[in-house]
Tab-separated table of C-alpha atoms in Angstrom:
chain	number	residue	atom	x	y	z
R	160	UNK	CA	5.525	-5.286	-21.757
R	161	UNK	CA	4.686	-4.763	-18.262
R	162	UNK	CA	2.334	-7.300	-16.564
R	163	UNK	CA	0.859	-7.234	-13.503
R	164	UNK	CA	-1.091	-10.006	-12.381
R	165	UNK	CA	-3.324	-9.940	-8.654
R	166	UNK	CA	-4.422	-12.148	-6.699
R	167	UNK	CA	-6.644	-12.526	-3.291
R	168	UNK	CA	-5.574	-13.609	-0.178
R	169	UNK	CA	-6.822	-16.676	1.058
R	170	UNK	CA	-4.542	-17.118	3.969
R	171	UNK	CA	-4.745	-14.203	6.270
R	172	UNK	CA	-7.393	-11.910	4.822
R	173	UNK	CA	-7.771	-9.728	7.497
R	174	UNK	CA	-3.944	-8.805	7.246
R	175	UNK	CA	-3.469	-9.043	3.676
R	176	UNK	CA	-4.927	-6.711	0.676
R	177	UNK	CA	-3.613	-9.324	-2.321
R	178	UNK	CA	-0.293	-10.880	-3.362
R	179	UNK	CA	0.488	-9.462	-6.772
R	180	UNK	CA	3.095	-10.799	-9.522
R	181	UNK	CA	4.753	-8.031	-11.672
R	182	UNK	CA	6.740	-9.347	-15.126
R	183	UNK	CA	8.476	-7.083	-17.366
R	184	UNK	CA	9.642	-9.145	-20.742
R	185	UNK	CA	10.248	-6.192	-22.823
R	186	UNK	CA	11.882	-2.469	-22.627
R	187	UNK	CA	12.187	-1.256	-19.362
R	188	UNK	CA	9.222	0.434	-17.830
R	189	UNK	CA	8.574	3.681	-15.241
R	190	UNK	CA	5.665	3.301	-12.881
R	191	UNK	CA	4.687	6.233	-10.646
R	192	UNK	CA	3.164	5.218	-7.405
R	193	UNK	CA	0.980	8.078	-5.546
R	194	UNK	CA	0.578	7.976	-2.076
R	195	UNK	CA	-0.631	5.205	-0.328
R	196	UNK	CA	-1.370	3.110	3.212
R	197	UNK	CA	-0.120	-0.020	1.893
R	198	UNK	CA	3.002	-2.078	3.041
R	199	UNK	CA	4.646	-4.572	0.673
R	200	UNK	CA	6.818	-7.546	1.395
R	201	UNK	CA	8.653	-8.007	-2.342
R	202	UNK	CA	11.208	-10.533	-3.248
R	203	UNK	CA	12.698	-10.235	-6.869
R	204	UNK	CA	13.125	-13.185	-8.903
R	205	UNK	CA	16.012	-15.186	-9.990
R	206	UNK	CA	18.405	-12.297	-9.903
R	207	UNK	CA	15.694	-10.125	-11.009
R	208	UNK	CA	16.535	-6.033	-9.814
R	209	UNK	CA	14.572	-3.105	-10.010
R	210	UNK	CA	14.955	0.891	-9.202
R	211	UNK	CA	13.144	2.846	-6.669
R	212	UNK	CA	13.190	6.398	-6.842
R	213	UNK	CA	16.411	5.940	-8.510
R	214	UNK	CA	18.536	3.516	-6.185
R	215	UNK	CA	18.812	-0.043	-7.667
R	216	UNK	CA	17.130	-2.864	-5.394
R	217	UNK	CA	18.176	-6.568	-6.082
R	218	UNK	CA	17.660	-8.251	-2.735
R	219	UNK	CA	13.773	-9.115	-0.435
R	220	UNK	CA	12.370	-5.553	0.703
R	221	UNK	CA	9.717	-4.104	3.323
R	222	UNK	CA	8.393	-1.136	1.463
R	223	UNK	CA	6.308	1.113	4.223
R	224	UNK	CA	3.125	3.681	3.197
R	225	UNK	CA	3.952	6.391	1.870
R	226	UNK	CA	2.847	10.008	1.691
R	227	UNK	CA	5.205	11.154	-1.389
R	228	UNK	CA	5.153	9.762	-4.868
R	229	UNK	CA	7.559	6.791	-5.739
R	230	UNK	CA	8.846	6.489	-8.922
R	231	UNK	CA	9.728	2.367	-9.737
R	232	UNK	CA	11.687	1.163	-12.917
R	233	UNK	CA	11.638	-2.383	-13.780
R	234	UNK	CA	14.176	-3.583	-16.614
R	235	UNK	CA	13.529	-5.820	-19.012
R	236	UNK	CA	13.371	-9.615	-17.745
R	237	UNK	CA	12.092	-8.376	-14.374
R	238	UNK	CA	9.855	-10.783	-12.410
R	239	UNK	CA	8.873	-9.431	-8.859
R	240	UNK	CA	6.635	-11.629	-6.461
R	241	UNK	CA	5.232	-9.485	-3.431
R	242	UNK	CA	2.426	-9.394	-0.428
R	243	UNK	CA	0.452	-6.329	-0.146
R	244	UNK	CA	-0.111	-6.080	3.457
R	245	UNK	CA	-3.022	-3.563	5.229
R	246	UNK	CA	-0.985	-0.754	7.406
R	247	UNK	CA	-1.239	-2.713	10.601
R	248	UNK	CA	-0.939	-6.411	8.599
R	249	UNK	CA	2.849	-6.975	8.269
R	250	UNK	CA	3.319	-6.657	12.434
R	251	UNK	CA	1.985	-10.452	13.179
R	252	UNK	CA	4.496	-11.453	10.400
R	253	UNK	CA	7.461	-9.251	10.909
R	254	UNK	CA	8.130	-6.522	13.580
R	255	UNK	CA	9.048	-3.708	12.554
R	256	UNK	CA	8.300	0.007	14.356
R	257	UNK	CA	6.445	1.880	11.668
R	258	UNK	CA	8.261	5.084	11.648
R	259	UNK	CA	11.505	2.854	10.314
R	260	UNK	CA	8.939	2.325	7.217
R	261	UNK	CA	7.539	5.263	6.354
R	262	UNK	CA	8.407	6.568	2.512
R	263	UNK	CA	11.195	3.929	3.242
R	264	UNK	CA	12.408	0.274	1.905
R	265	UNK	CA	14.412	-1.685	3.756
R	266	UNK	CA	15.991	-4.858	3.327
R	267	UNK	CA	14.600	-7.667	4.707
R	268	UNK	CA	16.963	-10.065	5.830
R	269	UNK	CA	17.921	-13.784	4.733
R	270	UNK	CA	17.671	-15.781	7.316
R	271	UNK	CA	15.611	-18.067	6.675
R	272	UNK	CA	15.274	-21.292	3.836
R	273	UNK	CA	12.023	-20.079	3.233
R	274	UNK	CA	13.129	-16.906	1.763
R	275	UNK	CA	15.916	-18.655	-0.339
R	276	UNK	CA	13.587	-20.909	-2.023
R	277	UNK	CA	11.598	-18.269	-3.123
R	278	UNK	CA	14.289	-15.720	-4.562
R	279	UNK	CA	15.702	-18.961	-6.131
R	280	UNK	CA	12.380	-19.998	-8.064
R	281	UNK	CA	12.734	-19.525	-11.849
R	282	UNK	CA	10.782	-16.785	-13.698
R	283	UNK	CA	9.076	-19.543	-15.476
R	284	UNK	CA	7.703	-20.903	-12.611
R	285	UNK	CA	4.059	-20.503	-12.034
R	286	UNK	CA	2.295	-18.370	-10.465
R	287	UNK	CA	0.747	-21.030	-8.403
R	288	UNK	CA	4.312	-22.269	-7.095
R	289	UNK	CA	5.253	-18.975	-6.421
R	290	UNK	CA	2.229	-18.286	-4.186
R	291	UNK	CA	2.499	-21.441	-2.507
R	292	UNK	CA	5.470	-21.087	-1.445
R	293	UNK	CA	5.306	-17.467	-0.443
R	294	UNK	CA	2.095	-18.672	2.100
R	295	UNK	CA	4.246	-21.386	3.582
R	296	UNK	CA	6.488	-18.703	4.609
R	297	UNK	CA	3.759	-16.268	6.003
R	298	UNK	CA	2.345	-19.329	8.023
R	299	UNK	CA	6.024	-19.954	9.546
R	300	UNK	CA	6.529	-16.079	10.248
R	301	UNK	CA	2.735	-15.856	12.004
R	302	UNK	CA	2.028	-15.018	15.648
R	303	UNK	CA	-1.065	-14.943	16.759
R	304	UNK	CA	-0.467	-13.368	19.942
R	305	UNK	CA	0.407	-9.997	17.683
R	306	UNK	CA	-2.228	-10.711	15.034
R	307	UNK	CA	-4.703	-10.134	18.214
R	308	UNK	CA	-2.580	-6.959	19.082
R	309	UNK	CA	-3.685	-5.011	15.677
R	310	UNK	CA	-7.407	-5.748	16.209
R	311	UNK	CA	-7.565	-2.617	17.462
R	312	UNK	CA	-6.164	-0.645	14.515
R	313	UNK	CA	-7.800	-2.501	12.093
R	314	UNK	CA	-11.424	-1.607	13.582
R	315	UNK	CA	-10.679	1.680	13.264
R	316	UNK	CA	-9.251	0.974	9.765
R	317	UNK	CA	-12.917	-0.962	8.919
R	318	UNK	CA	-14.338	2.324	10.132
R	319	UNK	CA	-12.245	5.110	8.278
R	320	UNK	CA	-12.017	2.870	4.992
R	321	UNK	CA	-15.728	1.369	4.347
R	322	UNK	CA	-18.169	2.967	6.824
R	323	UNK	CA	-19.386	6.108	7.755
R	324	UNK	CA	-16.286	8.858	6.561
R	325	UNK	CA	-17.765	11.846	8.560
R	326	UNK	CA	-17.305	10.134	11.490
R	327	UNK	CA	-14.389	12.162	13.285
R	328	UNK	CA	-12.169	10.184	15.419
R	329	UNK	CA	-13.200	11.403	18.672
R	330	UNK	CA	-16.619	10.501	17.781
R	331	UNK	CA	-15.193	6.752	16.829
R	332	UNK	CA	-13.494	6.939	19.933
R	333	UNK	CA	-16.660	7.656	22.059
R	334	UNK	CA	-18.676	5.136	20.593
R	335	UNK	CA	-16.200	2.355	20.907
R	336	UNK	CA	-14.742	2.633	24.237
R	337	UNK	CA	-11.521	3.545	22.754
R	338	UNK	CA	-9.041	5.088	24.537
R	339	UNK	CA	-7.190	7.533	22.393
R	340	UNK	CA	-3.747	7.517	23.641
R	341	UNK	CA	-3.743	3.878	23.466
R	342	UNK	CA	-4.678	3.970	20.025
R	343	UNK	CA	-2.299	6.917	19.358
R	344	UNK	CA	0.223	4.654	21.000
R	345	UNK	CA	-0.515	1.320	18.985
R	346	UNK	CA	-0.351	3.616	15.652
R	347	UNK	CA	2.541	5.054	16.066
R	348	UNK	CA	4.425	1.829	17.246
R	349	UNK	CA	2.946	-0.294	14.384
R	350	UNK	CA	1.657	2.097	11.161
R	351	UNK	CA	4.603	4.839	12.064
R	352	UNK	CA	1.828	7.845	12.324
R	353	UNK	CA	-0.788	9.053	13.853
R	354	UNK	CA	-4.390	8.166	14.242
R	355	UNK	CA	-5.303	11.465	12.383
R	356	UNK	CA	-2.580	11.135	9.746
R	357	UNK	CA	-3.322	7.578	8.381
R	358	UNK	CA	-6.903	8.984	8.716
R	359	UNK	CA	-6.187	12.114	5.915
R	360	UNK	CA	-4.125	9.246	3.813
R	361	UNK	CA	-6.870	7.029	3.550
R	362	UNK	CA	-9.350	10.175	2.517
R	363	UNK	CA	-6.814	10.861	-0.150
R	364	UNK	CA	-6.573	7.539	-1.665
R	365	UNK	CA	-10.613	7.316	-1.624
R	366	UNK	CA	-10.340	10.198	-3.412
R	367	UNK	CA	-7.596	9.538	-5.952
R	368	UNK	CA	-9.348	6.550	-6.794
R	369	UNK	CA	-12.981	7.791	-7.406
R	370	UNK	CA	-11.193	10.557	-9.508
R	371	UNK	CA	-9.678	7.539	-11.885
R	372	UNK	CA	-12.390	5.330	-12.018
R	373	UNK	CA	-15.886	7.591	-11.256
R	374	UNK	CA	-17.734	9.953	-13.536
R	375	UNK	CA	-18.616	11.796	-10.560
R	376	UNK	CA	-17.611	15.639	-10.598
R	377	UNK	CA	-15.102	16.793	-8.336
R	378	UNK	CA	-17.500	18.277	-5.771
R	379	UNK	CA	-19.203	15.044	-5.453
R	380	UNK	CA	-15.979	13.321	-5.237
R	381	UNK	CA	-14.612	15.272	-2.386
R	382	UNK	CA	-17.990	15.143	-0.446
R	383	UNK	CA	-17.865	11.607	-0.570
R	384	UNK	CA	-14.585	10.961	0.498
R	385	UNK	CA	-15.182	12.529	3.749
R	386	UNK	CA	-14.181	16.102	3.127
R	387	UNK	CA	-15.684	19.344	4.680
R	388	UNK	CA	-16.314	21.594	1.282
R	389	UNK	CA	-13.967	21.434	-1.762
R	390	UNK	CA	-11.266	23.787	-0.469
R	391	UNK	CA	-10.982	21.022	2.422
R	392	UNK	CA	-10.560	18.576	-1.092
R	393	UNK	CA	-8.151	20.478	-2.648
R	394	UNK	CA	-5.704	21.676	0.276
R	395	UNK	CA	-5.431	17.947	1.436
R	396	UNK	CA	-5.046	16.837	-1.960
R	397	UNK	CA	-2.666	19.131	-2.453
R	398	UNK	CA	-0.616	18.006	0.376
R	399	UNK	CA	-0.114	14.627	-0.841
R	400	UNK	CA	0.635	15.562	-4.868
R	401	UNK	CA	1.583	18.977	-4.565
R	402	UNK	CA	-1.682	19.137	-7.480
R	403	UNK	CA	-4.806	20.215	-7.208
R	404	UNK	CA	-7.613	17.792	-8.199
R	405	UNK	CA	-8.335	19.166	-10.879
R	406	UNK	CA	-4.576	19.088	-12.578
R	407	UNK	CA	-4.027	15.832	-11.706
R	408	UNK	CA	-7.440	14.565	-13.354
R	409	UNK	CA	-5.713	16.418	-16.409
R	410	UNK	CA	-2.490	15.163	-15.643
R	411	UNK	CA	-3.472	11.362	-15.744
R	412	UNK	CA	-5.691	11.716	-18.827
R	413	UNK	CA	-2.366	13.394	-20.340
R	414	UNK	CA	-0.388	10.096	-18.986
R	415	UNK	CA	-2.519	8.113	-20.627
R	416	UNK	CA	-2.825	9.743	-24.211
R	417	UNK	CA	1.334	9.886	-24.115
R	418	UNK	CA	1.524	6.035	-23.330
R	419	UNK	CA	3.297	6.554	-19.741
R	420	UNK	CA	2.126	4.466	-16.726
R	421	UNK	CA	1.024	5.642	-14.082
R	422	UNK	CA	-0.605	2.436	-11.209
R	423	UNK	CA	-2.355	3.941	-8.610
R	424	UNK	CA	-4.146	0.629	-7.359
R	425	UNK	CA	-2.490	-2.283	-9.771
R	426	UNK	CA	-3.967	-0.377	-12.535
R	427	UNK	CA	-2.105	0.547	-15.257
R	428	UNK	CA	-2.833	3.699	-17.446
């Protein structure tokens, strides 16, 4: 059985969404991952390995946002430790040009003991140890000088992501001060897409999560996730799952009753 445990940053909050802990200790399991403005730093365990969309990982990985599904299989005995990083949170840490990342993972280098003691920690070892030692190599790999260079990006994420989604980004621009080609500039450099881009993924995941977890009708749903009118809602969607909202409501409630996984957000259905 797949387990998948969360947990929330303490060090770094600003840059990091959680560090998560996934455990597989029976029959292998498929996870489909929708789209998503997340970057992960993972580091299998003890010889642990995994697939992603069909090629077989076994060594650390920077895994960049995506705007295509990603299909993940972890074999039995799989223990997988990982950082969940904002879009603009791994560059303090690790700098890597965005557009290397996108619908990509890479391999992430050993070069440091740090790394080693982690991928050599046994898959009994506690979460706790794993964490700790996972921060005391995020503290070693910060630089402050480039945690101030995201500000920036991750105002405008505050803005997109919790605040006020009819705002249009010339509108944020005008009542910041911002300078758009700087912050087209700063995106594409960092996140690996535009301003406007990253702003129609983050309406998408708003709106693939309220159609999970809210009782809200679809109308509603698409109204509040910043959209124009529903055929706005359903051509964007569509762009992301090749579904409408309405088939992939149906979709995941047919996931469900079939016992396949689908984790949209850690959640498992």
């Amino acid at each position: 059985m797949l387990t998948i445990k969360t947990y929330k940053a303490e060090l770094f909050p600003d840059l990091i969404e959680r560090i998560w802990v996934a455990e597989n200790k029976e029959a292998e399991v498929e996870l489909m991952i929708p789209p998503n403005q997340y970057v992960n730093l993972i580091f299998p365990l003890n010889h642990s390995a995994y697939k992603r969309d069909e090629i077989l990982i076994e060594v650390p990985q920077i895994e960049g946002i995506s705007t295509k599904n990603t299909v993940l299989v972890y074999p039995a005995g799989t223990k997988i430790i990982g950082v969940r990083f904002f879009a603009f949170g791994l560059y303090p840490f690790i700098q890597i040009q965005g557009k290397k990342l996108i619908n990509n993972s890479i391999y992430y280098p050993l070069e440091t003991k740090g790394i080693k003691d982690i991928l050599n920690c046994s898959v009994s070892d506690s979460d706790t140890v794993l964490i700790d030692k996972l921060c005391g190599l995020l503290s070693d790999l910060h630089c402050e000088k480039l945690h101030d260079a995201v500000s920036q990006i991750m105002d405008f994420y505050k803005q997109f992501r919790w605040n006020d989604e009819t705002c249009s980004i010339e509108d944020y621009c005008k009542r910041t001060g911002t300078n758009y080609t700087a912050l087209n500039r700063s995106f594409t450099q960092i996140v690996g897409i535009t301003p406007k881009k990253f702003e129609r993924l983050i309406k998408f995941r708003k709106s693939l999560c309220s159609l999970i977890d809210s009782q809200d009708n679809l109308t509603s749903i698409g109204s509040n996730s910043g959209y124009f009118d529903q055929a706005h809602f359903i051509r964007e969607f569509k762009m992301f799952v090749n579904q409408t909202p309405s088939a992939y409501q149906a979709f995941i409630k047919l996931a469900d009753k079939e016992s396949k996984i689908i984790n949209y957000n850690f959640k498992l259905f």
